[in-house]
Amino acid sequence: AAGVIQSPRHLIKEKRETATLKCYPIPRHDTVYWYQQGPGQDPQFLISFYEKMQSDKGSIPDRFSAQQFSDYHSELNMSSLELGDSALYFCANSLDGGYYEQYFGPGTRLTVT
Amino acid sequence: GQNIDQPTEMTATEGAIVQINCTYQTSGFNGLFWYQQHAGEAPTFLSYNVLDGLEEKGRFSSFLSRSKGYSYLLLKELQMKDSASYLCAVRDGGFQKLVFGTGTRLLVSP
């Protein structure tokens, strides 16, 4: 079965640089969520989109932005990177605005040096 | 606000049964999920409860009591590969995002 695809899987950036993380959803899954998971921590919700519109916003810094495109893929843009941004970033997909369970992608491991 | 509590760590023996508890206090509730996560990997969906009672799915069962703000995940016939973190997550009633508990690290020994 098709799963959530995230790219890149690993990314190394320096402080103050920018990064773009991409998420390609399971076919027909119209809702996307972004989560950040620091070392030894639980996933923290950042932002979500339903039908290309932002549906909810969590603890996402102003330096980050995201969008969902017409083909339902999503991108998380991160600017002025800080050491504390080093984490695993997961994209999750669901159907119908999140009524159904969320399926997580493999994650992008971002390391800021 | 949201508060979801789980034990930090549990140990069990291969072939045994283990119960992982989760208590929650959330501003909105629209279902409780259990995910399994191996280190450095994505959370994998295990079960979902929105009504009170027990949901059984192979070796895994999950129970929910909404009035008590309580759930548990029951793992039977433990295998070594079950060593992982188990995350309890509540779906926020308003916008469907998941709010995760701190996770329980389960170690299965021979």
Tab-separated table of C-alpha atoms in Angstrom:
chain	number	residue	atom	x	y	z
A	1	ALA	CA	0.000	0.000	0.000
A	2	ALA	CA	1.150	3.504	-0.734
A	3	GLY	CA	2.478	5.403	2.269
A	4	VAL	CA	3.370	8.941	3.164
A	5	ILE	CA	6.615	10.071	1.527
A	6	GLN	CA	8.849	12.697	3.031
A	7	SER	CA	11.945	14.239	1.565
A	8	PRO	CA	14.682	14.643	2.308
A	9	ARG	CA	15.106	11.943	4.939
A	10	HIS	CA	18.140	13.657	6.414
A	11	LEU	CA	19.174	17.297	6.244
A	12	ILE	CA	22.123	19.119	7.732
A	13	LYS	CA	22.041	22.906	7.837
A	14	GLU	CA	23.974	25.636	9.550
A	15	LYS	CA	22.532	28.248	11.872
A	16	ARG	CA	20.645	31.028	10.099
A	17	GLU	CA	20.187	28.960	6.955
A	18	THR	CA	16.837	27.958	5.476
A	19	ALA	CA	15.354	24.522	4.909
A	20	THR	CA	12.376	23.143	3.021
A	21	LEU	CA	10.811	19.843	3.995
A	22	LYS	CA	8.398	18.108	1.654
A	23	CYS	CA	5.537	15.704	2.265
A	24	TYR	CA	3.766	13.651	-0.383
A	25	PRO	CA	0.492	12.191	0.914
A	26	ILE	CA	-1.223	8.871	0.594
A	27	PRO	CA	-3.516	9.118	-2.453
A	28	ARG	CA	-6.839	10.806	-1.695
A	29	HIS	CA	-5.774	11.785	1.842
A	30	ASP	CA	-6.694	15.436	1.905
A	31	THR	CA	-5.495	16.439	5.354
A	32	VAL	CA	-1.878	16.931	6.343
A	33	TYR	CA	-0.305	17.593	9.725
A	34	TRP	CA	3.240	18.545	10.617
A	35	TYR	CA	4.788	17.456	13.907
A	36	GLN	CA	8.181	18.170	15.457
A	37	GLN	CA	9.796	15.593	17.726
A	38	GLY	CA	12.890	16.543	19.692
A	39	PRO	CA	15.228	13.926	21.185
A	40	GLY	CA	13.425	11.915	23.860
A	41	GLN	CA	10.265	13.977	23.486
A	42	ASP	CA	6.788	13.300	22.188
A	43	PRO	CA	5.672	14.711	18.831
A	44	GLN	CA	4.493	18.305	19.054
A	45	PHE	CA	1.871	19.552	16.620
A	46	LEU	CA	2.997	22.420	14.391
A	47	ILE	CA	0.364	23.077	11.750
A	48	SER	CA	-2.284	21.339	9.646
A	49	PHE	CA	-4.048	21.777	6.322
A	50	TYR	CA	-7.328	20.510	4.957
A	51	GLU	CA	-8.167	20.919	1.304
A	52	LYS	CA	-5.234	23.319	0.857
A	53	MET	CA	-6.385	25.648	3.628
A	54	GLN	CA	-4.707	25.951	7.010
A	55	SER	CA	-6.988	24.208	9.488
A	56	ASP	CA	-5.084	24.559	12.756
A	57	LYS	CA	-1.897	26.002	14.145
A	58	GLY	CA	0.118	24.763	17.088
A	59	SER	CA	3.492	25.627	18.493
A	60	ILE	CA	5.011	26.691	15.182
A	61	PRO	CA	7.591	29.485	15.327
A	62	ASP	CA	7.033	32.561	13.197
A	63	ARG	CA	10.223	31.619	11.342
A	64	PHE	CA	8.386	28.595	9.930
A	65	SER	CA	5.669	28.560	7.315
A	66	ALA	CA	3.875	25.824	5.454
A	67	GLN	CA	1.401	25.291	2.683
A	68	GLN	CA	-0.531	22.555	0.951
A	69	PHE	CA	-0.601	22.531	-2.828
A	70	SER	CA	-3.273	21.572	-5.349
A	71	ASP	CA	-1.933	18.008	-5.560
A	72	TYR	CA	-2.181	17.843	-1.729
A	73	HIS	CA	1.541	17.654	-1.153
A	74	SER	CA	2.801	19.972	1.531
A	75	GLU	CA	5.991	21.872	2.258
A	76	LEU	CA	7.338	23.163	5.555
A	77	ASN	CA	9.653	26.131	5.108
A	78	MET	CA	12.038	26.967	7.919
A	79	SER	CA	14.149	30.111	7.997
A	80	SER	CA	16.825	31.549	10.300
A	81	LEU	CA	17.475	28.063	11.616
A	82	GLU	CA	18.531	27.703	15.236
A	83	LEU	CA	20.312	24.866	17.008
A	84	GLY	CA	17.071	24.086	18.836
A	85	ASP	CA	15.352	23.323	15.543
A	86	SER	CA	17.298	20.068	15.315
A	87	ALA	CA	14.624	17.386	15.494
A	88	LEU	CA	12.641	14.802	13.589
A	89	TYR	CA	9.883	16.376	11.534
A	90	PHE	CA	6.946	14.154	10.720
A	91	CYS	CA	4.216	14.696	8.227
A	92	ALA	CA	0.975	12.805	8.861
A	93	ASN	CA	-2.004	12.281	6.584
A	94	SER	CA	-5.644	11.698	7.264
A	95	LEU	CA	-8.947	11.687	5.440
A	96	ASP	CA	-11.851	14.116	5.603
A	97	GLY	CA	-10.353	16.805	7.770
A	98	GLY	CA	-8.871	14.427	10.285
A	99	TYR	CA	-11.871	12.323	11.200
A	100	TYR	CA	-9.899	9.156	10.550
A	101	GLU	CA	-6.588	7.984	11.978
A	102	GLN	CA	-3.406	9.770	11.022
A	103	TYR	CA	-0.698	7.916	9.123
A	104	PHE	CA	2.803	9.193	9.662
A	105	GLY	CA	5.566	9.528	7.126
A	106	PRO	CA	9.100	8.285	7.872
A	107	GLY	CA	10.198	11.735	8.975
A	108	THR	CA	12.971	14.141	8.081
A	109	ARG	CA	15.842	14.339	10.515
A	110	LEU	CA	17.060	17.935	10.569
A	111	THR	CA	20.394	18.700	12.167
A	112	VAL	CA	21.371	22.335	12.627
A	113	THR	CA	25.067	22.949	13.329
B	1	GLY	CA	-5.007	22.970	28.275
B	2	GLN	CA	-4.071	19.357	27.742
B	3	ASN	CA	-2.449	16.921	30.113
B	4	ILE	CA	-1.780	13.338	29.098
B	5	ASP	CA	0.130	11.037	31.422
B	6	GLN	CA	1.735	7.654	30.856
B	7	PRO	CA	4.353	5.706	32.779
B	8	THR	CA	7.814	6.533	31.497
B	9	GLU	CA	9.140	3.026	31.260
B	10	MET	CA	7.982	-0.575	31.665
B	11	THR	CA	9.675	-3.932	31.400
B	12	ALA	CA	8.168	-7.315	30.639
B	13	THR	CA	9.167	-10.794	29.594
B	14	GLU	CA	8.697	-12.399	26.201
B	15	GLY	CA	5.347	-14.221	26.031
B	16	ALA	CA	3.836	-12.220	28.882
B	17	ILE	CA	0.995	-9.669	28.914
B	18	VAL	CA	1.558	-5.991	29.659
B	19	GLN	CA	-0.893	-3.139	30.212
B	20	ILE	CA	0.143	0.443	29.506
B	21	ASN	CA	-2.088	3.049	31.119
B	22	CYS	CA	-2.880	6.543	29.917
B	23	THR	CA	-4.814	9.239	31.758
B	24	TYR	CA	-5.841	12.454	30.122
B	25	GLN	CA	-7.365	15.824	30.839
B	26	THR	CA	-8.063	17.739	27.649
B	27	SER	CA	-10.164	20.715	26.664
B	28	GLY	CA	-11.609	18.805	23.736
B	29	PHE	CA	-11.950	15.085	23.121
B	30	ASN	CA	-12.756	13.342	19.882
B	31	GLY	CA	-11.055	10.005	20.212
B	32	LEU	CA	-7.954	8.393	21.665
B	33	PHE	CA	-5.212	6.751	19.640
B	34	TRP	CA	-2.338	4.460	20.438
B	35	TYR	CA	0.811	4.525	18.341
B	36	GLN	CA	3.959	2.421	18.464
B	37	GLN	CA	7.262	4.120	17.774
B	38	HIS	CA	10.660	2.519	17.408
B	39	ALA	CA	13.617	4.810	18.019
B	40	GLY	CA	14.199	7.188	15.127
B	41	GLU	CA	11.205	5.897	13.186
B	42	ALA	CA	7.702	7.165	12.512
B	43	PRO	CA	4.821	6.438	14.885
B	44	THR	CA	2.753	3.514	13.619
B	45	PHE	CA	-0.995	3.466	14.206
B	46	LEU	CA	-2.155	0.682	16.537
B	47	SER	CA	-5.687	1.422	17.703
B	48	TYR	CA	-8.424	3.974	18.067
B	49	ASN	CA	-11.192	4.395	20.649
B	50	VAL	CA	-13.909	7.012	20.542
B	51	LEU	CA	-16.585	5.191	22.554
B	52	ASP	CA	-16.205	3.554	25.944
B	53	GLY	CA	-15.149	-0.059	25.926
B	54	LEU	CA	-12.618	-2.449	24.565
B	55	GLU	CA	-11.315	-2.629	20.994
B	56	GLU	CA	-9.409	-5.783	20.114
B	57	LYS	CA	-6.999	-6.103	17.232
B	58	GLY	CA	-4.930	-9.260	17.227
B	59	ARG	CA	-2.405	-9.228	20.059
B	60	PHE	CA	-3.279	-5.614	20.879
B	61	SER	CA	-6.381	-4.351	22.694
B	62	SER	CA	-7.250	-0.857	23.797
B	63	PHE	CA	-9.786	0.279	26.364
B	64	LEU	CA	-11.369	3.665	26.945
B	65	SER	CA	-13.374	5.203	29.774
B	66	ARG	CA	-14.319	8.755	28.856
B	67	SER	CA	-15.875	9.524	32.234
B	68	LYS	CA	-12.610	8.611	33.964
B	69	GLY	CA	-10.313	10.106	31.336
B	70	TYR	CA	-8.546	6.778	31.163
B	71	SER	CA	-7.313	4.362	28.551
B	72	TYR	CA	-5.030	1.379	28.449
B	73	LEU	CA	-3.237	-0.586	25.767
B	74	LEU	CA	-2.951	-4.320	26.385
B	75	LEU	CA	-0.262	-6.275	24.619
B	76	LYS	CA	-0.471	-10.067	24.730
B	77	GLU	CA	2.061	-12.758	23.867
B	78	LEU	CA	4.852	-10.240	23.956
B	79	GLN	CA	7.605	-10.551	21.383
B	80	MET	CA	11.066	-9.029	21.392
B	81	LYS	CA	10.049	-6.783	18.485
B	82	ASP	CA	7.419	-5.182	20.728
B	83	SER	CA	10.233	-3.307	22.485
B	84	ALA	CA	9.390	0.263	21.515
B	85	SER	CA	7.779	3.432	22.782
B	86	TYR	CA	3.992	3.473	22.985
B	87	LEU	CA	2.329	6.831	22.547
B	88	CYS	CA	-1.144	7.676	23.766
B	89	ALA	CA	-2.652	10.555	21.795
B	90	VAL	CA	-5.924	12.407	22.173
B	91	ARG	CA	-7.586	13.908	19.156
B	92	ASP	CA	-8.462	17.488	19.937
B	93	GLY	CA	-12.171	17.977	19.516
B	94	GLY	CA	-11.932	21.232	17.645
B	95	PHE	CA	-9.502	20.663	14.858
B	96	GLN	CA	-8.525	17.001	14.895
B	97	LYS	CA	-4.861	17.467	15.696
B	98	LEU	CA	-3.295	14.846	17.934
B	99	VAL	CA	-1.983	15.756	21.352
B	100	PHE	CA	0.531	13.150	22.459
B	101	GLY	CA	1.384	11.861	25.884
B	102	THR	CA	4.949	11.527	27.022
B	103	GLY	CA	5.176	7.959	25.744
B	104	THR	CA	5.966	4.705	27.530
B	105	ARG	CA	9.176	2.924	26.656
B	106	LEU	CA	8.583	-0.827	26.818
B	107	LEU	CA	11.494	-3.201	27.075
B	108	VAL	CA	10.783	-6.868	26.398
B	109	SER	CA	13.405	-9.261	27.669
B	110	PRO	CA	13.900	-12.974	26.863
